């Protein structure tokens, strides 16, 4: 208990810390923030400062903003001679910073870590490590996530603090999933479960349940994934350990592109997203647009797209939402035939080729980033790059053991040619094994492109407009393409049909239809 801190408030904060150690962070922060309000009225700065560092809020914690403001106020008012508490407050301030607007986050987090390590305070060190990890949230920094996780695990082993070990191993699991290292991911899961056993707090157990749900979904065990998601939401809600409703909506929303809207939980996702928009979460417009796009409601998607389109690139690369937001946008911009934005997305996502599209191990994955690059390259009239990306996606999906994304990559390769039959057969076999009707339909549809002389759907569309007598410029206007893109399509059409003139293409098209 600090100087001037009333015994009653100290006991309440001890209770809050105990709840936080059990994983009940929401209840812990409710108590701590109430104590802080009373301490402010009483001028008890020590109690305010200790309330601000009761626990380490997670990035999705609803009280993160209030904790950040409390830590800033307490730090400004804390008297001299409280070096350790000051270090904890600075680490908390960095860990709870607004990841969307902060500019000096990496340097602030690094400075907080240096101070914490100089003082040797484990609590301050762990908070600062979490701040550094959040500041380096760009998936291209996944190697740093592993190194930071190692330091947290070593800290936990040295101090006997189970929460540090658990957080460090979860950081490593995030990195292994992003890097497509399935064996290491599964091993880290097993080590964490076995190493801590009954010492695991409720929140970490909940996160591990979500990891298993994410893996089941990634593997195509759709019924098992749905059951695991619903159990995790129920346990999370009952124990108050995390934003269970949010993760339930995220997972059920992720099932929709695979299976469509199957049950009430799937149908409820749209309502959840609309409420998030009403509550001021502007970027949820992109989530709503994605739901509309994957359920073929393209007019409704267009309304949301017009609202959000020019703001999406404002999402900072270190935000955990950036990569999944960019990938989720692919279906929307392609559905809207917004090839200008598709080109921007292709440029943004190209550095992430070879990685997996996920924000965390306990969240659903969008599969290989290369799969989405293949879709963009195909739409942009670059079939060679599309095939290369699709081949990379197939290899990546095999490495991660993801049958759904293997099937989707096979469908792309079947349509892109030149020899699509083996890929089509492979996709149909995966569809049969997973009892996945949508994949079977996609495999059947890919045969139509092969039947049209190997032309892609867009190339066949261009050939049809050419047969109507339209010029390249007129085709570009009709399809909302650049004239250069149409010229590229024309070159590929001539090559695939082995003809030399537009007249021959027109004659071929008329024979096809």
PDB file of C-alpha atoms in Angstrom, residues 236-350:
ATOM      1  CA  UNK A 236     -16.327 -16.376 -22.489  1.00  0.00           C
ATOM      2  CA  UNK A 237     -19.653 -14.746 -21.725  1.00  0.00           C
ATOM      3  CA  UNK A 238     -20.174 -16.732 -18.515  1.00  0.00           C
ATOM      4  CA  UNK A 239     -16.715 -16.005 -17.126  1.00  0.00           C
ATOM      5  CA  UNK A 240     -16.465 -12.417 -18.359  1.00  0.00           C
ATOM      6  CA  UNK A 241     -12.945 -12.956 -19.697  1.00  0.00           C
ATOM      7  CA  UNK A 242     -13.188 -11.256 -23.056  1.00  0.00           C
ATOM      8  CA  UNK A 243     -15.311  -9.739 -25.811  1.00  0.00           C
ATOM      9  CA  UNK A 244     -17.096 -13.027 -26.468  1.00  0.00           C
ATOM     10  CA  UNK A 245     -19.919 -11.561 -28.570  1.00  0.00           C
ATOM     11  CA  UNK A 246     -17.408  -9.797 -30.817  1.00  0.00           C
ATOM     12  CA  UNK A 247     -15.390 -12.953 -31.462  1.00  0.00           C
ATOM     13  CA  UNK A 248     -18.581 -14.921 -32.007  1.00  0.00           C
ATOM     14  CA  UNK A 249     -19.594 -12.455 -34.717  1.00  0.00           C
ATOM     15  CA  UNK A 250     -16.121 -12.573 -36.269  1.00  0.00           C
ATOM     16  CA  UNK A 251     -16.095 -16.365 -36.469  1.00  0.00           C
ATOM     17  CA  UNK A 252     -19.670 -16.744 -37.691  1.00  0.00           C
ATOM     18  CA  UNK A 253     -19.059 -13.993 -40.228  1.00  0.00           C
ATOM     19  CA  UNK A 254     -16.062 -15.957 -41.442  1.00  0.00           C
ATOM     20  CA  UNK A 255     -18.192 -19.074 -41.938  1.00  0.00           C
ATOM     21  CA  UNK A 256     -20.599 -17.259 -44.284  1.00  0.00           C
ATOM     22  CA  UNK A 257     -18.336 -17.213 -47.392  1.00  0.00           C
ATOM     23  CA  UNK A 258     -17.777 -20.965 -46.980  1.00  0.00           C
ATOM     24  CA  UNK A 259     -21.289 -22.164 -46.184  1.00  0.00           C
ATOM     25  CA  UNK A 260     -23.683 -19.244 -46.564  1.00  0.00           C
ATOM     26  CA  UNK A 261     -26.043 -18.220 -43.765  1.00  0.00           C
ATOM     27  CA  UNK A 262     -26.855 -21.503 -42.025  1.00  0.00           C
ATOM     28  CA  UNK A 263     -28.169 -20.674 -38.549  1.00  0.00           C
ATOM     29  CA  UNK A 264     -29.381 -17.834 -36.360  1.00  0.00           C
ATOM     30  CA  UNK A 265     -25.853 -17.007 -35.213  1.00  0.00           C
ATOM     31  CA  UNK A 266     -24.777 -16.459 -38.825  1.00  0.00           C
ATOM     32  CA  UNK A 267     -27.840 -14.323 -39.512  1.00  0.00           C
ATOM     33  CA  UNK A 268     -27.169 -12.262 -36.375  1.00  0.00           C
ATOM     34  CA  UNK A 269     -23.745 -11.126 -37.615  1.00  0.00           C
ATOM     35  CA  UNK A 270     -25.191  -8.422 -39.843  1.00  0.00           C
ATOM     36  CA  UNK A 271     -27.153  -6.981 -36.911  1.00  0.00           C
ATOM     37  CA  UNK A 272     -24.050  -7.026 -34.717  1.00  0.00           C
ATOM     38  CA  UNK A 273     -22.066  -5.110 -37.356  1.00  0.00           C
ATOM     39  CA  UNK A 274     -24.850  -2.575 -37.811  1.00  0.00           C
ATOM     40  CA  UNK A 275     -24.893  -1.960 -34.039  1.00  0.00           C
ATOM     41  CA  UNK A 276     -21.117  -1.469 -34.118  1.00  0.00           C
ATOM     42  CA  UNK A 277     -21.576   1.175 -36.825  1.00  0.00           C
ATOM     43  CA  UNK A 278     -24.311   2.863 -34.789  1.00  0.00           C
ATOM     44  CA  UNK A 279     -21.929   2.888 -31.792  1.00  0.00           C
ATOM     45  CA  UNK A 280     -19.392   4.852 -33.826  1.00  0.00           C
ATOM     46  CA  UNK A 281     -17.129   2.125 -35.250  1.00  0.00           C
ATOM     47  CA  UNK A 282     -16.820   3.711 -38.692  1.00  0.00           C
ATOM     48  CA  UNK A 283     -14.596   1.044 -40.231  1.00  0.00           C
ATOM     49  CA  UNK A 284     -17.262  -1.586 -39.577  1.00  0.00           C
ATOM     50  CA  UNK A 285     -18.759  -0.327 -42.860  1.00  0.00           C
ATOM     51  CA  UNK A 286     -16.082  -2.402 -44.615  1.00  0.00           C
ATOM     52  CA  UNK A 287     -17.124  -5.479 -42.627  1.00  0.00           C
ATOM     53  CA  UNK A 288     -20.753  -4.924 -43.619  1.00  0.00           C
ATOM     54  CA  UNK A 289     -19.765  -4.422 -47.266  1.00  0.00           C
ATOM     55  CA  UNK A 290     -17.872  -7.723 -47.129  1.00  0.00           C
ATOM     56  CA  UNK A 291     -20.912  -9.567 -45.746  1.00  0.00           C
ATOM     57  CA  UNK A 292     -23.035  -8.168 -48.561  1.00  0.00           C
ATOM     58  CA  UNK A 293     -20.400  -9.033 -51.187  1.00  0.00           C
ATOM     59  CA  UNK A 294     -19.988 -12.685 -50.176  1.00  0.00           C
ATOM     60  CA  UNK A 295     -23.770 -13.142 -50.059  1.00  0.00           C
ATOM     61  CA  UNK A 296     -24.146 -11.658 -53.583  1.00  0.00           C
ATOM     62  CA  UNK A 297     -25.955  -8.498 -52.423  1.00  0.00           C
ATOM     63  CA  UNK A 298     -23.750  -6.286 -54.567  1.00  0.00           C
ATOM     64  CA  UNK A 299     -26.061  -3.252 -54.656  1.00  0.00           C
ATOM     65  CA  UNK A 300     -26.056  -3.086 -50.856  1.00  0.00           C
ATOM     66  CA  UNK A 301     -22.298  -3.685 -50.841  1.00  0.00           C
ATOM     67  CA  UNK A 302     -21.928  -0.765 -53.242  1.00  0.00           C
ATOM     68  CA  UNK A 303     -23.656   1.584 -50.795  1.00  0.00           C
ATOM     69  CA  UNK A 304     -21.250   0.625 -48.004  1.00  0.00           C
ATOM     70  CA  UNK A 305     -18.297   0.695 -50.407  1.00  0.00           C
ATOM     71  CA  UNK A 306     -19.049   4.290 -51.365  1.00  0.00           C
ATOM     72  CA  UNK A 307     -18.964   5.237 -47.665  1.00  0.00           C
ATOM     73  CA  UNK A 308     -15.722   3.482 -46.742  1.00  0.00           C
ATOM     74  CA  UNK A 309     -13.652   3.157 -49.922  1.00  0.00           C
ATOM     75  CA  UNK A 310     -11.521   6.281 -49.642  1.00  0.00           C
ATOM     76  CA  UNK A 311     -10.797   5.763 -45.938  1.00  0.00           C
ATOM     77  CA  UNK A 312      -9.657   2.145 -45.877  1.00  0.00           C
ATOM     78  CA  UNK A 313      -6.047   2.931 -46.621  1.00  0.00           C
ATOM     79  CA  UNK A 314      -5.961   5.105 -43.489  1.00  0.00           C
ATOM     80  CA  UNK A 315      -5.777   1.944 -41.369  1.00  0.00           C
ATOM     81  CA  UNK A 316      -2.178   1.865 -40.007  1.00  0.00           C
ATOM     82  CA  UNK A 317      -0.060  -1.138 -40.953  1.00  0.00           C
ATOM     83  CA  UNK A 318       0.734  -1.912 -37.301  1.00  0.00           C
ATOM     84  CA  UNK A 319      -2.965  -2.246 -36.411  1.00  0.00           C
ATOM     85  CA  UNK A 320      -4.019  -5.899 -36.037  1.00  0.00           C
ATOM     86  CA  UNK A 321      -6.979  -5.143 -38.306  1.00  0.00           C
ATOM     87  CA  UNK A 322      -4.894  -3.954 -41.267  1.00  0.00           C
ATOM     88  CA  UNK A 323      -4.121  -7.219 -43.069  1.00  0.00           C
ATOM     89  CA  UNK A 324      -7.497  -8.842 -42.487  1.00  0.00           C
ATOM     90  CA  UNK A 325      -9.264  -5.610 -43.495  1.00  0.00           C
ATOM     91  CA  UNK A 326      -7.284  -5.438 -46.745  1.00  0.00           C
ATOM     92  CA  UNK A 327      -8.003  -9.076 -47.587  1.00  0.00           C
ATOM     93  CA  UNK A 328     -11.676  -8.766 -46.687  1.00  0.00           C
ATOM     94  CA  UNK A 329     -11.918  -5.845 -49.089  1.00  0.00           C
ATOM     95  CA  UNK A 330     -10.848  -7.987 -52.070  1.00  0.00           C
ATOM     96  CA  UNK A 331     -14.293  -9.559 -52.551  1.00  0.00           C
ATOM     97  CA  UNK A 332     -15.957  -6.163 -52.244  1.00  0.00           C
ATOM     98  CA  UNK A 333     -13.859  -4.266 -54.775  1.00  0.00           C
ATOM     99  CA  UNK A 334     -13.978  -7.167 -57.251  1.00  0.00           C
ATOM    100  CA  UNK A 335     -17.742  -7.423 -56.839  1.00  0.00           C
ATOM    101  CA  UNK A 336     -17.975  -3.693 -57.543  1.00  0.00           C
ATOM    102  CA  UNK A 337     -15.574  -4.043 -60.507  1.00  0.00           C
ATOM    103  CA  UNK A 338     -13.460  -1.333 -58.895  1.00  0.00           C
ATOM    104  CA  UNK A 339     -10.229  -2.220 -60.655  1.00  0.00           C
ATOM    105  CA  UNK A 340      -8.591   1.043 -59.669  1.00  0.00           C
ATOM    106  CA  UNK A 341      -8.844   0.018 -56.031  1.00  0.00           C
ATOM    107  CA  UNK A 342      -7.983  -3.590 -56.920  1.00  0.00           C
ATOM    108  CA  UNK A 343      -4.660  -2.323 -58.287  1.00  0.00           C
ATOM    109  CA  UNK A 344      -4.004  -0.458 -55.017  1.00  0.00           C
ATOM    110  CA  UNK A 345      -4.853  -3.575 -53.012  1.00  0.00           C
ATOM    111  CA  UNK A 346      -2.555  -5.671 -55.160  1.00  0.00           C
ATOM    112  CA  UNK A 347       0.275  -3.241 -54.496  1.00  0.00           C
ATOM    113  CA  UNK A 348      -0.459  -3.175 -50.747  1.00  0.00           C
ATOM    114  CA  UNK A 349      -0.705  -6.969 -50.371  1.00  0.00           C
ATOM    115  CA  UNK A 350       2.201  -8.023 -52.592  1.00  0.00           C
TER     116      UNK A 350
END
